[in-house]
mmCIF file of C-alpha atoms and ligand atoms in Angstrom:
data_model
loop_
_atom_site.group_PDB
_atom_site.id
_atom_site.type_symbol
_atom_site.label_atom_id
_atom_site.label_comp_id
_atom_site.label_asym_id
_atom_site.label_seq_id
_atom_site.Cartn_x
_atom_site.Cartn_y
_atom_site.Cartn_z
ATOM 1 C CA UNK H 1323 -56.092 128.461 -225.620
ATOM 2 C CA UNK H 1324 -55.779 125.729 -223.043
ATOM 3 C CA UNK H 1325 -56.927 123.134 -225.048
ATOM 4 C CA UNK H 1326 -54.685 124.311 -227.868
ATOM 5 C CA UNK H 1327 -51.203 123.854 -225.831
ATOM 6 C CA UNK H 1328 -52.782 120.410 -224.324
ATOM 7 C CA UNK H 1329 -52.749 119.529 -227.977
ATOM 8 C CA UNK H 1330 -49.165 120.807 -228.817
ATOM 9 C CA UNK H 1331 -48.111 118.857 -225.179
ATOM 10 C CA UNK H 1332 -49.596 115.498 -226.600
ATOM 11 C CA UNK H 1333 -48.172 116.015 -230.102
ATOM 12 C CA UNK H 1334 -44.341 116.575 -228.796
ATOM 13 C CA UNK H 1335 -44.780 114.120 -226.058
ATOM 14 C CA UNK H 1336 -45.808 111.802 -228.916
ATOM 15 C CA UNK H 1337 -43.019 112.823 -231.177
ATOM 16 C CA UNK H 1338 -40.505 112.235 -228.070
ATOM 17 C CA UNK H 1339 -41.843 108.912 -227.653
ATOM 18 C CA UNK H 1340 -41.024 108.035 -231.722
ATOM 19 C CA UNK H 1341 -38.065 109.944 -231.443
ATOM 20 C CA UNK H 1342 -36.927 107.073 -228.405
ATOM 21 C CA UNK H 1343 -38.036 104.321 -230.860
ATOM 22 C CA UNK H 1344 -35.673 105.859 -233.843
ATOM 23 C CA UNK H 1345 -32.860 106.447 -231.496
ATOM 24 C CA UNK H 1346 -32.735 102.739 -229.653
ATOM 25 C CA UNK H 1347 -32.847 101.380 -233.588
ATOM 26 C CA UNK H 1348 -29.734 103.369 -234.151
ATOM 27 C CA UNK H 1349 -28.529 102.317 -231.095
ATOM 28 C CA UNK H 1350 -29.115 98.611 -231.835
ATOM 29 C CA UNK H 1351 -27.210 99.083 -235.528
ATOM 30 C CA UNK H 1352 -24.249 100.878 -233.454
ATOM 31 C CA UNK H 1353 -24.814 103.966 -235.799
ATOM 32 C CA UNK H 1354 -23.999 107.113 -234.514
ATOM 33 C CA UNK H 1355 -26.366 109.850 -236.189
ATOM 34 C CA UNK H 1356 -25.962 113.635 -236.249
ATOM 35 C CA UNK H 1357 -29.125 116.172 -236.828
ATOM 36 C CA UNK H 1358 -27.306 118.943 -239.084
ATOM 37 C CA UNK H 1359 -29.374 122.789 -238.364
ATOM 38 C CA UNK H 1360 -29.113 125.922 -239.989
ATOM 39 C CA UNK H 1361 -30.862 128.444 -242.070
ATOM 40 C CA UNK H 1362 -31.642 127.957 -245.286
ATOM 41 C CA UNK H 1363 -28.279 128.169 -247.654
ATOM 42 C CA UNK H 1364 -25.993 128.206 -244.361
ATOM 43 C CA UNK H 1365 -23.675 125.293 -245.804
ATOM 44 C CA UNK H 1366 -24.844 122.074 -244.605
ATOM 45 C CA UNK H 1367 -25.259 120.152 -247.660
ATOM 46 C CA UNK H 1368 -21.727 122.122 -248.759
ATOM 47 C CA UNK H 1369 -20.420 120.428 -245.028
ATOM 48 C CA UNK H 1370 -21.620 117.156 -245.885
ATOM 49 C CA UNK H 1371 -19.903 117.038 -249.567
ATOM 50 C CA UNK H 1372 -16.774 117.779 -247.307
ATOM 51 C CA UNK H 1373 -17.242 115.710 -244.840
ATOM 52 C CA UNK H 1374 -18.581 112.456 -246.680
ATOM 53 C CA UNK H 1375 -15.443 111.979 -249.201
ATOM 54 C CA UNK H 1376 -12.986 112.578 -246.335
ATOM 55 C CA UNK H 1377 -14.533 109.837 -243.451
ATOM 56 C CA UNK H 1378 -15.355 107.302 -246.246
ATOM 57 C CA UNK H 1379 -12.003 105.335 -245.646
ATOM 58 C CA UNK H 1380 -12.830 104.801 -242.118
ATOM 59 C CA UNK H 1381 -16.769 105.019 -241.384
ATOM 60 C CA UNK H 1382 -19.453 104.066 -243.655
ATOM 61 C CA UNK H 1383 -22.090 106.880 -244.057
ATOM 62 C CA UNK H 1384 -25.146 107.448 -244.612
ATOM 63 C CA UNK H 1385 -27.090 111.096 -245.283
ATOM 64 C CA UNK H 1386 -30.739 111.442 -245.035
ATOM 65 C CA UNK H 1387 -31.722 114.708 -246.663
ATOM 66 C CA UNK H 1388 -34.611 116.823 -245.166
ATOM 67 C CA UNK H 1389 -36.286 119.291 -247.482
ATOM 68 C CA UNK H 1390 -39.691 121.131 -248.671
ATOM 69 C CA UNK H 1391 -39.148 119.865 -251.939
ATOM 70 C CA UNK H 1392 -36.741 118.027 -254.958
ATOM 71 C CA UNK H 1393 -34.113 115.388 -254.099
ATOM 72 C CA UNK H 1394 -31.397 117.783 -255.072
ATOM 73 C CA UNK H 1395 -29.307 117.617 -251.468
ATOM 74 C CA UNK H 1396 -29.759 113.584 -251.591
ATOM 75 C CA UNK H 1397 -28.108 113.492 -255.032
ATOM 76 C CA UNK H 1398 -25.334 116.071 -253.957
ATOM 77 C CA UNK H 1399 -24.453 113.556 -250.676
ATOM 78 C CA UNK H 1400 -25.180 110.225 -253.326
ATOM 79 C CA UNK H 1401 -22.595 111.854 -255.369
ATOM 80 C CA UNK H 1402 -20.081 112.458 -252.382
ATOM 81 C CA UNK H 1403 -20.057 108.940 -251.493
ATOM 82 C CA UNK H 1404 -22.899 108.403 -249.056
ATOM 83 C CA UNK H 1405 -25.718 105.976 -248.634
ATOM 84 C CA UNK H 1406 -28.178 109.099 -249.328
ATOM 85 C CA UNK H 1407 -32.101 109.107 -249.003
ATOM 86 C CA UNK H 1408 -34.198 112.230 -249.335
ATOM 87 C CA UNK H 1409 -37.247 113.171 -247.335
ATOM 88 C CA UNK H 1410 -39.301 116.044 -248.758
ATOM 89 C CA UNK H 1411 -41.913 117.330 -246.136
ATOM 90 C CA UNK H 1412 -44.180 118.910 -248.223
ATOM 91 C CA UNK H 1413 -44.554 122.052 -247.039
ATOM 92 C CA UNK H 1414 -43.510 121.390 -242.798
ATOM 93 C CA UNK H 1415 -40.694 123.559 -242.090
ATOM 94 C CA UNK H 1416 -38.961 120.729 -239.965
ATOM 95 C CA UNK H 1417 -37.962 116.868 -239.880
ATOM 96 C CA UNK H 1418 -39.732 115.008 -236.968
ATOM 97 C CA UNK H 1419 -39.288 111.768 -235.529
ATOM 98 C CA UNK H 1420 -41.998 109.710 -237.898
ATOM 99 C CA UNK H 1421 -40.050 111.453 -241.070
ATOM 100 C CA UNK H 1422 -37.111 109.843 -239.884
ATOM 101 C CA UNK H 1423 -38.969 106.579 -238.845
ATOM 102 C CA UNK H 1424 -39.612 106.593 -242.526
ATOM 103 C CA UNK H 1425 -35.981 106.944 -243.954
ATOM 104 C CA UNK H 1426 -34.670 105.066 -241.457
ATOM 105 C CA UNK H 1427 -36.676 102.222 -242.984
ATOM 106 C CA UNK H 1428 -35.291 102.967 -246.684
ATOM 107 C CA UNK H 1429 -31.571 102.219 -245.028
ATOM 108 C CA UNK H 1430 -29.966 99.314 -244.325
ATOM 109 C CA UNK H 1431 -28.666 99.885 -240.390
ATOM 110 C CA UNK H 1432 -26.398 97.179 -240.149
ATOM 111 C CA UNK H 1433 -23.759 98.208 -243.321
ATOM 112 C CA UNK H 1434 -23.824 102.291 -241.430
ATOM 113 C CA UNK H 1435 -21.299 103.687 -238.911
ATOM 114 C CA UNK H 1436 -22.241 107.202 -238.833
ATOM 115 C CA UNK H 1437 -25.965 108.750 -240.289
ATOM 116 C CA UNK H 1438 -26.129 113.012 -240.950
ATOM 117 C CA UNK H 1439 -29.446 113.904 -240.936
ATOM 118 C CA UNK H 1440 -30.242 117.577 -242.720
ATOM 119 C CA UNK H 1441 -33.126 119.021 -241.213
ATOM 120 C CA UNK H 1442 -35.040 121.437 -243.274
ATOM 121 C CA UNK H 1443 -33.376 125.088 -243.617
ATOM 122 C CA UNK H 1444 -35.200 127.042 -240.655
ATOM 123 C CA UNK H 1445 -33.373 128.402 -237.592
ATOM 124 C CA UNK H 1446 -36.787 128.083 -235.632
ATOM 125 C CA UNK H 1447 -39.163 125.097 -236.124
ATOM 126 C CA UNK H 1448 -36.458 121.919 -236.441
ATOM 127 C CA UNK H 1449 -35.238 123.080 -232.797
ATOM 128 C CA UNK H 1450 -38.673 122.036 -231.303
ATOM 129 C CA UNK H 1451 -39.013 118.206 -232.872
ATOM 130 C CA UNK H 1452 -36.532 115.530 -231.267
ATOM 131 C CA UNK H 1453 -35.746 112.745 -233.621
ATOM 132 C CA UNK H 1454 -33.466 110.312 -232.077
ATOM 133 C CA UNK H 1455 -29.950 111.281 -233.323
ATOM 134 C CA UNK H 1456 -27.381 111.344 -230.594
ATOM 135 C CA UNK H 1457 -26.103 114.779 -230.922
ATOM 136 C CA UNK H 1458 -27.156 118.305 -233.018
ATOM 137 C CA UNK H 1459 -24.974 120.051 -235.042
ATOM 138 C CA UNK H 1460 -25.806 123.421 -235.994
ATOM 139 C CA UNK H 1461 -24.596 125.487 -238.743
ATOM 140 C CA UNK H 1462 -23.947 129.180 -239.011
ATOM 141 C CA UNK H 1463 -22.445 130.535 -241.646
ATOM 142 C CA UNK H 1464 -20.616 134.664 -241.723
ATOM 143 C CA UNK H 1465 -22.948 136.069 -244.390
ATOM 144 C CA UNK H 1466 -25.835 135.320 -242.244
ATOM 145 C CA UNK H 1467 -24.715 138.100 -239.737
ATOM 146 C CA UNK H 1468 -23.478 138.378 -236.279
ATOM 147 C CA UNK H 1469 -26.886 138.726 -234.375
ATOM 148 C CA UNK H 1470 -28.112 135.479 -235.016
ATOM 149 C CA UNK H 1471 -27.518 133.959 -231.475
ATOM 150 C CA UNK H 1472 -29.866 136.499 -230.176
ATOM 151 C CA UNK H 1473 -32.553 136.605 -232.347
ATOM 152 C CA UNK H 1474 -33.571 132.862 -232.539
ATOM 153 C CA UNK H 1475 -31.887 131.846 -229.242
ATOM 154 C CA UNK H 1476 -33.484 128.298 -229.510
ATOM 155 C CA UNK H 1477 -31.724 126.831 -232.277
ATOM 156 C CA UNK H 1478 -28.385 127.889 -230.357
ATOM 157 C CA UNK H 1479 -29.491 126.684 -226.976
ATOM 158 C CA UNK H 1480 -30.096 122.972 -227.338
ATOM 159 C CA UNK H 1481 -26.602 121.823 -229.457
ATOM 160 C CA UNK H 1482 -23.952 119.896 -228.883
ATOM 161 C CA UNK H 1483 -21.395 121.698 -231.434
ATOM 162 C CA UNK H 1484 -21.825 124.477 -233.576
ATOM 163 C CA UNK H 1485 -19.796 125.190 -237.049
ATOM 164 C CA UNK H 1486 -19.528 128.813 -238.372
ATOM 165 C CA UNK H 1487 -19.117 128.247 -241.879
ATOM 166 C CA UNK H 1488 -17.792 130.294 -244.954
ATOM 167 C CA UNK H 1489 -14.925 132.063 -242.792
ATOM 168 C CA UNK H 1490 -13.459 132.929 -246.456
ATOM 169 C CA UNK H 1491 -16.135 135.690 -246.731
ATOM 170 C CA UNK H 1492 -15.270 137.059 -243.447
ATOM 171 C CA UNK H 1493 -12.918 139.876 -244.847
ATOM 172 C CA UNK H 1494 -15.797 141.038 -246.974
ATOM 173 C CA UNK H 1495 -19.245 141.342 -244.526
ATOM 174 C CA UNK H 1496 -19.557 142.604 -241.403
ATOM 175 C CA UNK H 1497 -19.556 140.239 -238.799
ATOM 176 C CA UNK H 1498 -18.095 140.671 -235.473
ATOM 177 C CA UNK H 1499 -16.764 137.526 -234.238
ATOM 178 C CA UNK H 1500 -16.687 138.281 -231.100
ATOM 179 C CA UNK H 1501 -20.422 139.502 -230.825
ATOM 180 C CA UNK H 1502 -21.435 136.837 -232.208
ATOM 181 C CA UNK H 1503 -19.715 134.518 -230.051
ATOM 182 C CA UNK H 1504 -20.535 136.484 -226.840
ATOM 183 C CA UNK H 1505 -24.245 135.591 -227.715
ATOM 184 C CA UNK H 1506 -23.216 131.749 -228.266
ATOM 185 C CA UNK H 1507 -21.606 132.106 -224.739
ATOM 186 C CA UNK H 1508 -24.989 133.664 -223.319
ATOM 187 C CA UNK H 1509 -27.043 130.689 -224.857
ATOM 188 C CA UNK H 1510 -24.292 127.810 -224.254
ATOM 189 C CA UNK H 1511 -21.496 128.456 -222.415
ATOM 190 C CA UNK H 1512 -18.684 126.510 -223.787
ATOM 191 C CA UNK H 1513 -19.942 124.959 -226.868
ATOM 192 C CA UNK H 1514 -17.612 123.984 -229.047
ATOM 193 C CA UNK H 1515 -17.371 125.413 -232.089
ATOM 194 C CA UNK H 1516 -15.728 124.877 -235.689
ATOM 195 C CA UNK H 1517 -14.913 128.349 -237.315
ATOM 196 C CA UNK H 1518 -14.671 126.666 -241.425
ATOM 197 C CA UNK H 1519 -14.889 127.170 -244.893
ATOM 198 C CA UNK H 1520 -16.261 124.250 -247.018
ATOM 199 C CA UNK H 1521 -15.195 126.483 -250.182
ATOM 200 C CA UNK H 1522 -11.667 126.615 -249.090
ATOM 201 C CA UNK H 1523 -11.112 123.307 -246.556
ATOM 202 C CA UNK H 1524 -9.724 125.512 -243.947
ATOM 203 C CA UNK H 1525 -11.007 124.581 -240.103
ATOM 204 C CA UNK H 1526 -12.217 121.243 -241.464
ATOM 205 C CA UNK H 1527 -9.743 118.908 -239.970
ATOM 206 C CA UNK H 1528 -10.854 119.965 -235.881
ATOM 207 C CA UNK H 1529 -14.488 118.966 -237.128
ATOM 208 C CA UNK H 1530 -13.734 115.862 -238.616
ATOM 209 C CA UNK H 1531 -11.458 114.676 -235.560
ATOM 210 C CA UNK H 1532 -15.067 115.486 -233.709
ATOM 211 C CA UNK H 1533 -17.224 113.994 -235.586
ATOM 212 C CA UNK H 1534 -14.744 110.420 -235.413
ATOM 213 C CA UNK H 1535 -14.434 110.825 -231.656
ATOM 214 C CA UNK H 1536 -18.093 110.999 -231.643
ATOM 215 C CA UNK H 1537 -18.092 107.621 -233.703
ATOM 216 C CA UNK H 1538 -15.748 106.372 -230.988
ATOM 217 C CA UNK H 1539 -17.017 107.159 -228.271
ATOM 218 C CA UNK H 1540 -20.251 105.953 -229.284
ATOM 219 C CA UNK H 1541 -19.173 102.611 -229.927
ATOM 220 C CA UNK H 1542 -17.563 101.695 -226.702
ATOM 221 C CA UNK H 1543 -19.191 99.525 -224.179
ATOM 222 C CA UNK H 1544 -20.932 101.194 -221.260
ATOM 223 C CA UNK H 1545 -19.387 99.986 -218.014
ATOM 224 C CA UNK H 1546 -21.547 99.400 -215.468
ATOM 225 C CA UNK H 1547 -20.173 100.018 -212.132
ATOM 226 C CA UNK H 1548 -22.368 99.463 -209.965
HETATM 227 N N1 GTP T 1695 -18.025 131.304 -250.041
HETATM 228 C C1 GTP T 1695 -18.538 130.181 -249.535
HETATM 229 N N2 GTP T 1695 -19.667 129.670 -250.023
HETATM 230 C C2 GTP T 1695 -20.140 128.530 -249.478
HETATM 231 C C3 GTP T 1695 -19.484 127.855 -248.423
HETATM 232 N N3 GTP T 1695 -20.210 126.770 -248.088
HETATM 233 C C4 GTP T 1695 -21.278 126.751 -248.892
HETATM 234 N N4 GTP T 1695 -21.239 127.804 -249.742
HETATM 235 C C5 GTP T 1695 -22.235 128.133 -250.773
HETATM 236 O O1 GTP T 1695 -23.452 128.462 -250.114
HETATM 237 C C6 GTP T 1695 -24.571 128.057 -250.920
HETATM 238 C C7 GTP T 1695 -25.536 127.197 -250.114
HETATM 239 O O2 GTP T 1695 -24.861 126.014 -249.737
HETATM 240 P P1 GTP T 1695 -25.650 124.677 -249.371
HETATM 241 O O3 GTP T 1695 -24.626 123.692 -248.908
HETATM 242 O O4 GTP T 1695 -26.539 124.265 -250.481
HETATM 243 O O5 GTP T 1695 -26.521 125.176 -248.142
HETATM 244 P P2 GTP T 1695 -27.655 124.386 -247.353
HETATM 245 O O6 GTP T 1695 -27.566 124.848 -245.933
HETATM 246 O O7 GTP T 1695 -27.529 122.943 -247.567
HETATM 247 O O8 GTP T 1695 -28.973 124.967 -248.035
HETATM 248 P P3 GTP T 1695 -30.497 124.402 -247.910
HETATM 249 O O9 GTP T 1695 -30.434 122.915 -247.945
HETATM 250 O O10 GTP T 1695 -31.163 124.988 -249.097
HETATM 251 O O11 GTP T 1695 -31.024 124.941 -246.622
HETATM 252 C C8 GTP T 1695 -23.985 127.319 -252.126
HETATM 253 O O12 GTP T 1695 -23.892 128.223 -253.228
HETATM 254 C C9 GTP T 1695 -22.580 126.943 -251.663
HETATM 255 O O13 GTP T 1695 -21.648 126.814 -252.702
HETATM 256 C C10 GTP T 1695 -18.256 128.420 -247.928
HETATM 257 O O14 GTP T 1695 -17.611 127.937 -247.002
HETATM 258 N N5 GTP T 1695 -17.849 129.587 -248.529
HETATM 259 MG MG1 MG T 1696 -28.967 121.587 -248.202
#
């Protein structure tokens, strides 16, 4: 057993060190990248299609696409307006910081403002495996149901914003808002949060202005005052 977590120790710590490498690259290029979460079917290639058409007169994009298998999600952000390349994993139920090594290489750096990476549908594995980006997005979505935050506590715990997508269906499941959002509180108190609907464009506008203050804030100078 010992010798099994000494190996899982040595693989993350490895995977930290790569995700470093990937994140001073993006750093060096001035992008700002964002690692999109969420179950399987939760919206985020449906948030990027939103997102993509609506920043493109003031950022450039790029999408990297993480999935088991087909080039389908690449296509859908290529035909949204994005520098799009795909990664499929072949079976690993999560993007780690070598996959993104590798897209990172198929993109040219210097012609990007902002990068979305979509990790692999999975509300467990992708919350384990830095991979350089500067902040995590994650996306729940009403259908899923209102218990989520407690059962996989992980993939709520570590992000920096969290959308709750397909607020269109709300009048037709059961999902108790404020439940759910009493377990968000629980996990991470404060986190900001984008109630949406990529089917109907409601909400959108509050995670767009994030997402460009992000941009911003990424690309001013750190003072040093010291
Ligand atoms: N009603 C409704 N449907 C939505 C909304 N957003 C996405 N969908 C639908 O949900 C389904 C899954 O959307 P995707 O964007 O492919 O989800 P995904 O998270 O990228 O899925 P994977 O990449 O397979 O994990 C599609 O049929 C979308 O049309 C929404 O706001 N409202
Ligand atoms: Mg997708």
């Amino acid at each position: 057993m010992s010798q099994r977590i000494l190996v899982v120790e040595n693989l993350l710590s490895a995977n930290d060190r790569l995700a470093e490498a990937n994140r001073s690259r993006l750093d060096a290029a001035g992008v700002f990248a964002l690692n999109l979460m969420a179950s399987p079917g939760a919206g985020k290639t449906s948030l990027i299609e939103q997102t993509v058409p609506r920043l493109a007169g003031g950022l450039r994009l790029g999408v990297i696409d993480g999935d088991i298998a087909t080039r389908l999600d690449a296509d859908r952000a290529a035909a949204a307006g994005a520098t799009a390349v795909q990664i499929n994993t072949g079976g690993e139920c999560h993007l780690d910081a070598v996959m993104l090594q590798g897209a990172l290489d198929q993109l040219d750096l210097s012609r990007l403002d902002l990068l979305i990476v979509e990790n692999v549908g999975n509300l467990v594995c992708p919350a384990s495996f830095r991979l350089g980006t500067h902040a995590s997005v994650l996306v729940a979505s009403v259908p899923e149901g209102d218990d989520k935050p407690y059962k996989y506590p992980a993939a709520y715990r570590g992000v920096d914003a969290l959308v709750v997508n397909k607020m269109d269906l709300l009048p037709y499941v059961s999902f108790r808002m404020d439940f759910f959002t009493r377990g968000v509180e629980l996990l991470n108190p404060g986190l900001v949060t984008f109630p949406l609907s990529c089917r109907t464009g409601e909400g959108l506008d509050a995670w767009l202005d994030w997402v460009v203050a992000c941009v911003e804030t990424h690309r001013q100078p750190v003072v040093d005052v010291s």
